[in-house]
């Protein structure tokens, strides 16, 4: 049971792009149409007169309803569909709910065809059962193949980046002040520190937490200031990079980089947590983290 729960909580890549949603919806609708028209399962031999029209309408309805189901809920339930919280369990739950909703919609419209021709009508539960059998094949194949490809690509890039770290020497392009002072948004407080002592910064609402190295231990200092302002203040320091909307890191302290279906993660012997890397981060910028 623990292994199943652990697997369900495994991070899974959630792609919010409309292009991917259209691709999944179209592939599902096309598969359903072709499968029903060619193999004619579930008593479809009785639909000989309107077989093409009937199966095509089911495929189109499945395509439209699948796209709506993928597009609308993330707009309403933004926190649930947060990319950083997305897991295999949530993805499977979305698939089950989507199939039930899509099956109900298709059942309603297919019933409009069966009545005029006095053909066999399926009950809703029976139709949903057939919909599950039909949909699970293409969806399972696409989702697991997609996750496998993304994971393998990221693991390959991680290896490439680690090789760059071994082969390339650190280059310093310009000399900058070794100490810097950052003022709060209200101008009443400030923090002064050596750049070499800054390990990372993270945001906490309207405040930012600076984690500074002091006697081989991290010491936290809090200031009311945005990460955007901090980024501008630290502009020019090649070793200080904003890798995520909530994190700024000193790459000199990064000792490991890993990747999973959700994205890349930065690790350090000094930092007790792993730091996420935004997916908008370019490959070149990611490589520069450990050059």
Coordinates of C-alpha atoms in Angstrom, one line a residue:
X1 CA 0.0 0.0 0.0
X2 CA 2.8 2.4 0.9
X3 CA 4.5 1.7 -2.5
X4 CA 1.2 2.5 -4.3
X5 CA 0.8 5.8 -2.4
X6 CA 4.4 6.7 -3.0
X7 CA 4.0 6.0 -6.7
X8 CA 0.7 8.1 -6.8
X9 CA 2.6 11.0 -5.1
X10 CA 5.4 10.9 -7.7
X11 CA 5.8 14.2 -9.5
X12 CA 4.3 14.2 -13.0
X13 CA 4.8 16.8 -15.7
X14 CA 1.6 18.9 -16.3
X15 CA 1.8 20.7 -19.6
X16 CA -0.6 23.7 -19.6
X17 CA -0.2 24.5 -23.3
X18 CA -3.3 24.6 -25.5
X19 CA -1.3 22.9 -28.3
X20 CA -0.8 19.7 -26.1
X21 CA -4.4 19.7 -25.0
X22 CA -5.6 19.9 -28.7
X23 CA -3.1 17.1 -29.6
X24 CA -4.4 14.8 -26.8
X25 CA -8.1 15.6 -27.6
X26 CA -7.6 15.1 -31.3
X27 CA -5.7 11.8 -30.9
X28 CA -8.4 10.5 -28.5
X29 CA -11.3 11.5 -30.8
X30 CA -9.5 10.0 -33.9
X31 CA -8.7 6.8 -32.1
X32 CA -12.3 6.3 -31.0
X33 CA -13.7 7.0 -34.4
X34 CA -11.3 4.7 -36.3
X35 CA -11.6 1.9 -33.7
X36 CA -15.4 2.0 -33.7
X37 CA -15.7 2.2 -37.5
X38 CA -13.3 -0.6 -38.3
X39 CA -13.9 -3.1 -35.5
X40 CA -17.6 -2.3 -34.8
X41 CA -17.6 -3.5 -31.2
X42 CA -20.5 -3.2 -28.7
X43 CA -23.3 -4.2 -31.1
X44 CA -22.3 -1.6 -33.7
X45 CA -23.2 -4.0 -36.5
X46 CA -26.8 -3.0 -35.8
X47 CA -25.8 0.6 -36.9
X48 CA -24.9 -0.4 -40.5
X49 CA -27.1 2.3 -42.1
X50 CA -25.6 5.2 -40.1
X51 CA -22.3 3.6 -39.0
X52 CA -20.0 6.2 -40.6
X53 CA -22.1 9.2 -39.4
X54 CA -22.6 7.7 -36.0
X55 CA -18.9 6.8 -35.3
X56 CA -17.7 10.1 -36.8
X57 CA -20.1 12.1 -34.6
X58 CA -18.9 10.1 -31.5
X59 CA -15.2 10.9 -32.4
X60 CA -15.9 14.6 -32.9
X61 CA -18.0 14.8 -29.7
X62 CA -15.2 13.1 -27.8
X63 CA -12.6 15.5 -29.2
X64 CA -14.6 18.6 -28.3
X65 CA -15.6 17.4 -24.8
X66 CA -12.0 16.2 -24.0
X67 CA -10.6 19.6 -24.9
X68 CA -13.2 21.5 -22.9
X69 CA -12.5 19.2 -19.9
X70 CA -8.7 19.8 -20.1
X71 CA -9.1 23.6 -20.8
X72 CA -11.8 24.8 -18.4
X73 CA -11.0 23.2 -15.0
X74 CA -7.4 24.6 -14.8
X75 CA -8.9 28.1 -15.2
X76 CA -11.3 27.6 -12.3
X77 CA -9.2 25.4 -9.9
X78 CA -5.9 27.1 -10.3
X79 CA -4.4 25.8 -7.0
X80 CA -5.3 22.2 -7.7
X81 CA -3.7 22.4 -11.2
X82 CA -0.6 24.0 -9.9
X83 CA 2.3 22.6 -12.0
X84 CA 4.6 22.3 -8.9
X85 CA 2.0 20.2 -7.1
X86 CA 1.0 17.9 -10.0
X87 CA 1.5 14.2 -9.4
X88 CA 0.7 10.9 -11.0
X89 CA -2.3 10.5 -8.6
X90 CA -3.8 13.8 -9.6
X91 CA -3.3 13.0 -13.2
X92 CA -5.0 9.6 -12.9
X93 CA -7.9 11.2 -11.0
X94 CA -8.2 13.8 -13.8
X95 CA -8.3 11.0 -16.4
X96 CA -11.1 9.1 -14.5
X97 CA -13.2 12.3 -14.0
X98 CA -12.6 13.3 -17.7
X99 CA -13.7 9.9 -19.0
X100 CA -16.9 10.0 -16.9
X101 CA -17.8 13.5 -18.1
X102 CA -16.8 12.8 -21.7
X103 CA -18.7 9.5 -21.7
X104 CA -21.9 11.1 -20.3
X105 CA -21.7 13.9 -23.0
X106 CA -21.1 11.4 -25.8
X107 CA -23.9 9.1 -24.5
X108 CA -26.4 12.0 -24.6
X109 CA -25.5 12.9 -28.2
X110 CA -25.3 9.3 -29.4
X111 CA -28.8 8.7 -28.0
X112 CA -30.1 11.3 -30.5
X113 CA -29.0 8.9 -33.3
X114 CA -30.4 5.7 -31.9
X115 CA -34.0 6.9 -31.3
X116 CA -35.0 7.9 -34.9
X117 CA -33.7 4.5 -36.2
X118 CA -35.1 2.5 -33.4
X119 CA -31.6 1.0 -32.7
X120 CA -30.4 -0.6 -29.5
X121 CA -30.0 2.1 -26.8
X122 CA -27.2 1.8 -24.2
X123 CA -27.8 2.7 -20.6
X124 CA -25.5 5.4 -19.2
X125 CA -23.6 2.9 -17.0
X126 CA -23.2 0.5 -19.9
X127 CA -22.0 3.3 -22.1
X128 CA -19.5 4.6 -19.5
X129 CA -18.1 1.1 -19.1
X130 CA -17.5 0.9 -22.9
X131 CA -16.0 4.5 -22.8
X132 CA -13.5 3.4 -20.1
X133 CA -12.5 0.4 -22.2
X134 CA -12.0 2.6 -25.3
X135 CA -10.3 5.6 -23.7
X136 CA -7.9 4.0 -21.3
X137 CA -5.9 2.4 -24.1
X138 CA -4.8 5.6 -26.0
X139 CA -4.7 7.8 -22.8
X140 CA -2.6 5.3 -20.8
X141 CA -0.2 4.8 -23.8
X142 CA 0.2 8.6 -24.4
X143 CA 0.6 9.6 -20.8
X144 CA 3.2 7.0 -19.8
X145 CA 5.1 7.3 -23.1
X146 CA 5.1 11.1 -22.7
X147 CA 6.3 10.9 -19.1
X148 CA 9.0 8.4 -20.0
X149 CA 10.3 10.5 -22.9
X150 CA 10.4 13.7 -20.8
X151 CA 12.2 12.0 -17.9
X152 CA 14.8 10.5 -20.2
X153 CA 15.4 13.8 -22.0
X154 CA 15.9 15.6 -18.7
X155 CA 18.2 12.9 -17.3
X156 CA 20.3 13.1 -20.5
X157 CA 20.6 16.9 -20.2
X158 CA 21.6 16.5 -16.5
X159 CA 24.5 14.3 -17.5
X160 CA 25.5 16.7 -20.2
X161 CA 25.5 19.6 -17.8
X162 CA 27.5 17.7 -15.2
X163 CA 30.1 16.9 -17.9
X164 CA 30.3 20.7 -18.7
X165 CA 31.0 21.3 -15.0
X166 CA 34.0 18.9 -15.0
X167 CA 35.5 20.3 -18.2
X168 CA 35.0 24.0 -18.0
X169 CA 36.9 26.4 -15.7
X170 CA 35.3 29.3 -14.0
X171 CA 35.7 32.6 -15.9
X172 CA 35.2 36.0 -14.2
X173 CA 34.3 38.6 -16.8
X174 CA 34.2 41.7 -14.5
X175 CA 35.1 42.8 -11.1
X176 CA 32.3 43.9 -8.8
X177 CA 32.0 45.1 -5.2
X178 CA 32.5 42.2 -2.7
X179 CA 29.9 43.7 -0.4
X180 CA 26.4 44.9 -1.2
X181 CA 23.6 46.6 0.7
X182 CA 19.9 46.1 -0.2
X183 CA 17.2 48.4 1.1
X184 CA 13.7 47.4 2.0
X185 CA 10.7 48.6 -0.2
X186 CA 9.8 51.2 2.4
X187 CA 13.4 52.5 2.6
X188 CA 13.6 52.2 6.3
X189 CA 15.7 49.0 6.7
X190 CA 18.6 47.4 4.8
X191 CA 20.8 44.3 4.8
X192 CA 24.5 44.4 4.1
X193 CA 26.4 41.3 3.3
X194 CA 29.3 39.9 1.3
X195 CA 28.3 38.4 -2.1
X196 CA 30.4 35.4 -1.4
X197 CA 28.4 34.7 1.8
X198 CA 25.0 34.8 0.1
X199 CA 23.8 31.2 -0.4
X200 CA 20.3 31.7 -1.6
X201 CA 17.2 34.0 -1.2
X202 CA 13.5 32.9 -1.1
X203 CA 10.3 34.9 -1.0
X204 CA 7.7 34.6 1.8
X205 CA 4.8 36.8 0.8
X206 CA 5.9 40.4 0.8
X207 CA 9.2 39.5 2.5
X208 CA 12.4 37.9 1.4
X209 CA 14.6 35.6 3.4
X210 CA 18.3 35.9 2.9
X211 CA 20.3 32.9 3.8
X212 CA 23.9 33.9 4.5
X213 CA 26.9 31.8 5.4
X214 CA 28.3 32.5 8.8
X215 CA 30.8 30.2 10.5
X216 CA 29.9 27.4 8.1
X217 CA 26.3 27.7 9.1
X218 CA 23.3 29.3 7.4
X219 CA 21.9 32.4 9.1
X220 CA 18.6 33.8 8.0
X221 CA 17.8 37.5 7.6
X222 CA 14.4 38.8 6.6
X223 CA 13.7 42.0 4.7
X224 CA 10.5 43.5 3.2
X225 CA 11.5 43.5 -0.4
X226 CA 10.6 41.8 -3.6
X227 CA 12.7 39.3 -5.4
X228 CA 12.4 41.4 -8.6
X229 CA 14.2 44.3 -6.8
X230 CA 16.8 42.0 -5.3
X231 CA 17.5 40.6 -8.8
X232 CA 18.1 44.1 -10.2
X233 CA 20.4 45.0 -7.2
X234 CA 22.4 41.8 -7.9
X235 CA 22.5 42.2 -11.6
X236 CA 26.1 41.8 -12.9
X237 CA 27.1 39.1 -10.5
X238 CA 27.3 36.1 -12.8
X239 CA 27.2 33.7 -9.9
X240 CA 23.9 35.0 -8.6
X241 CA 20.9 33.8 -10.6
X242 CA 17.1 33.8 -10.2
X243 CA 16.3 30.3 -11.2
X244 CA 12.7 30.3 -10.1
X245 CA 9.9 32.8 -9.4
X246 CA 10.5 32.2 -5.7
X247 CA 14.3 31.6 -5.5
X248 CA 17.6 33.3 -6.1
X249 CA 20.7 31.2 -5.8
X250 CA 24.5 31.6 -5.6
X251 CA 25.6 29.0 -8.1
X252 CA 29.0 28.7 -6.4
X253 CA 27.3 26.7 -3.6
X254 CA 25.3 24.4 -6.0
X255 CA 26.8 20.9 -5.9
X256 CA 24.2 18.8 -7.6
X257 CA 21.5 19.1 -10.3
X258 CA 18.8 16.5 -10.9
X259 CA 15.7 16.2 -12.9
X260 CA 12.3 14.5 -12.8
X261 CA 9.0 14.6 -14.7
X262 CA 8.2 18.0 -13.1
X263 CA 11.5 19.8 -13.9
X264 CA 15.1 20.3 -12.7
X265 CA 16.2 20.6 -9.0
X266 CA 19.3 22.2 -7.6
X267 CA 21.0 20.7 -4.5
X268 CA 23.7 22.0 -2.1
X269 CA 25.4 20.5 0.9
X270 CA 24.6 23.7 2.7
X271 CA 21.0 24.0 1.8
X272 CA 18.5 21.6 3.5
X273 CA 16.1 21.7 0.7
X274 CA 16.2 21.2 -3.1
X275 CA 15.6 24.4 -5.1
X276 CA 13.4 24.1 -8.2
X277 CA 14.3 25.5 -11.6
X278 CA 11.6 27.2 -13.7
X279 CA 10.8 25.4 -16.9
X280 CA 11.1 28.7 -18.7
X281 CA 14.8 28.7 -17.9
X282 CA 16.8 28.2 -21.1
X283 CA 19.2 25.3 -21.5
X284 CA 22.1 27.7 -21.8
X285 CA 21.2 29.5 -18.6
X286 CA 20.8 26.1 -16.8
X287 CA 24.3 25.1 -18.0
X288 CA 25.7 28.4 -16.7
X289 CA 24.6 27.4 -13.2
X290 CA 27.4 25.0 -12.8
X291 CA 30.0 26.4 -15.2

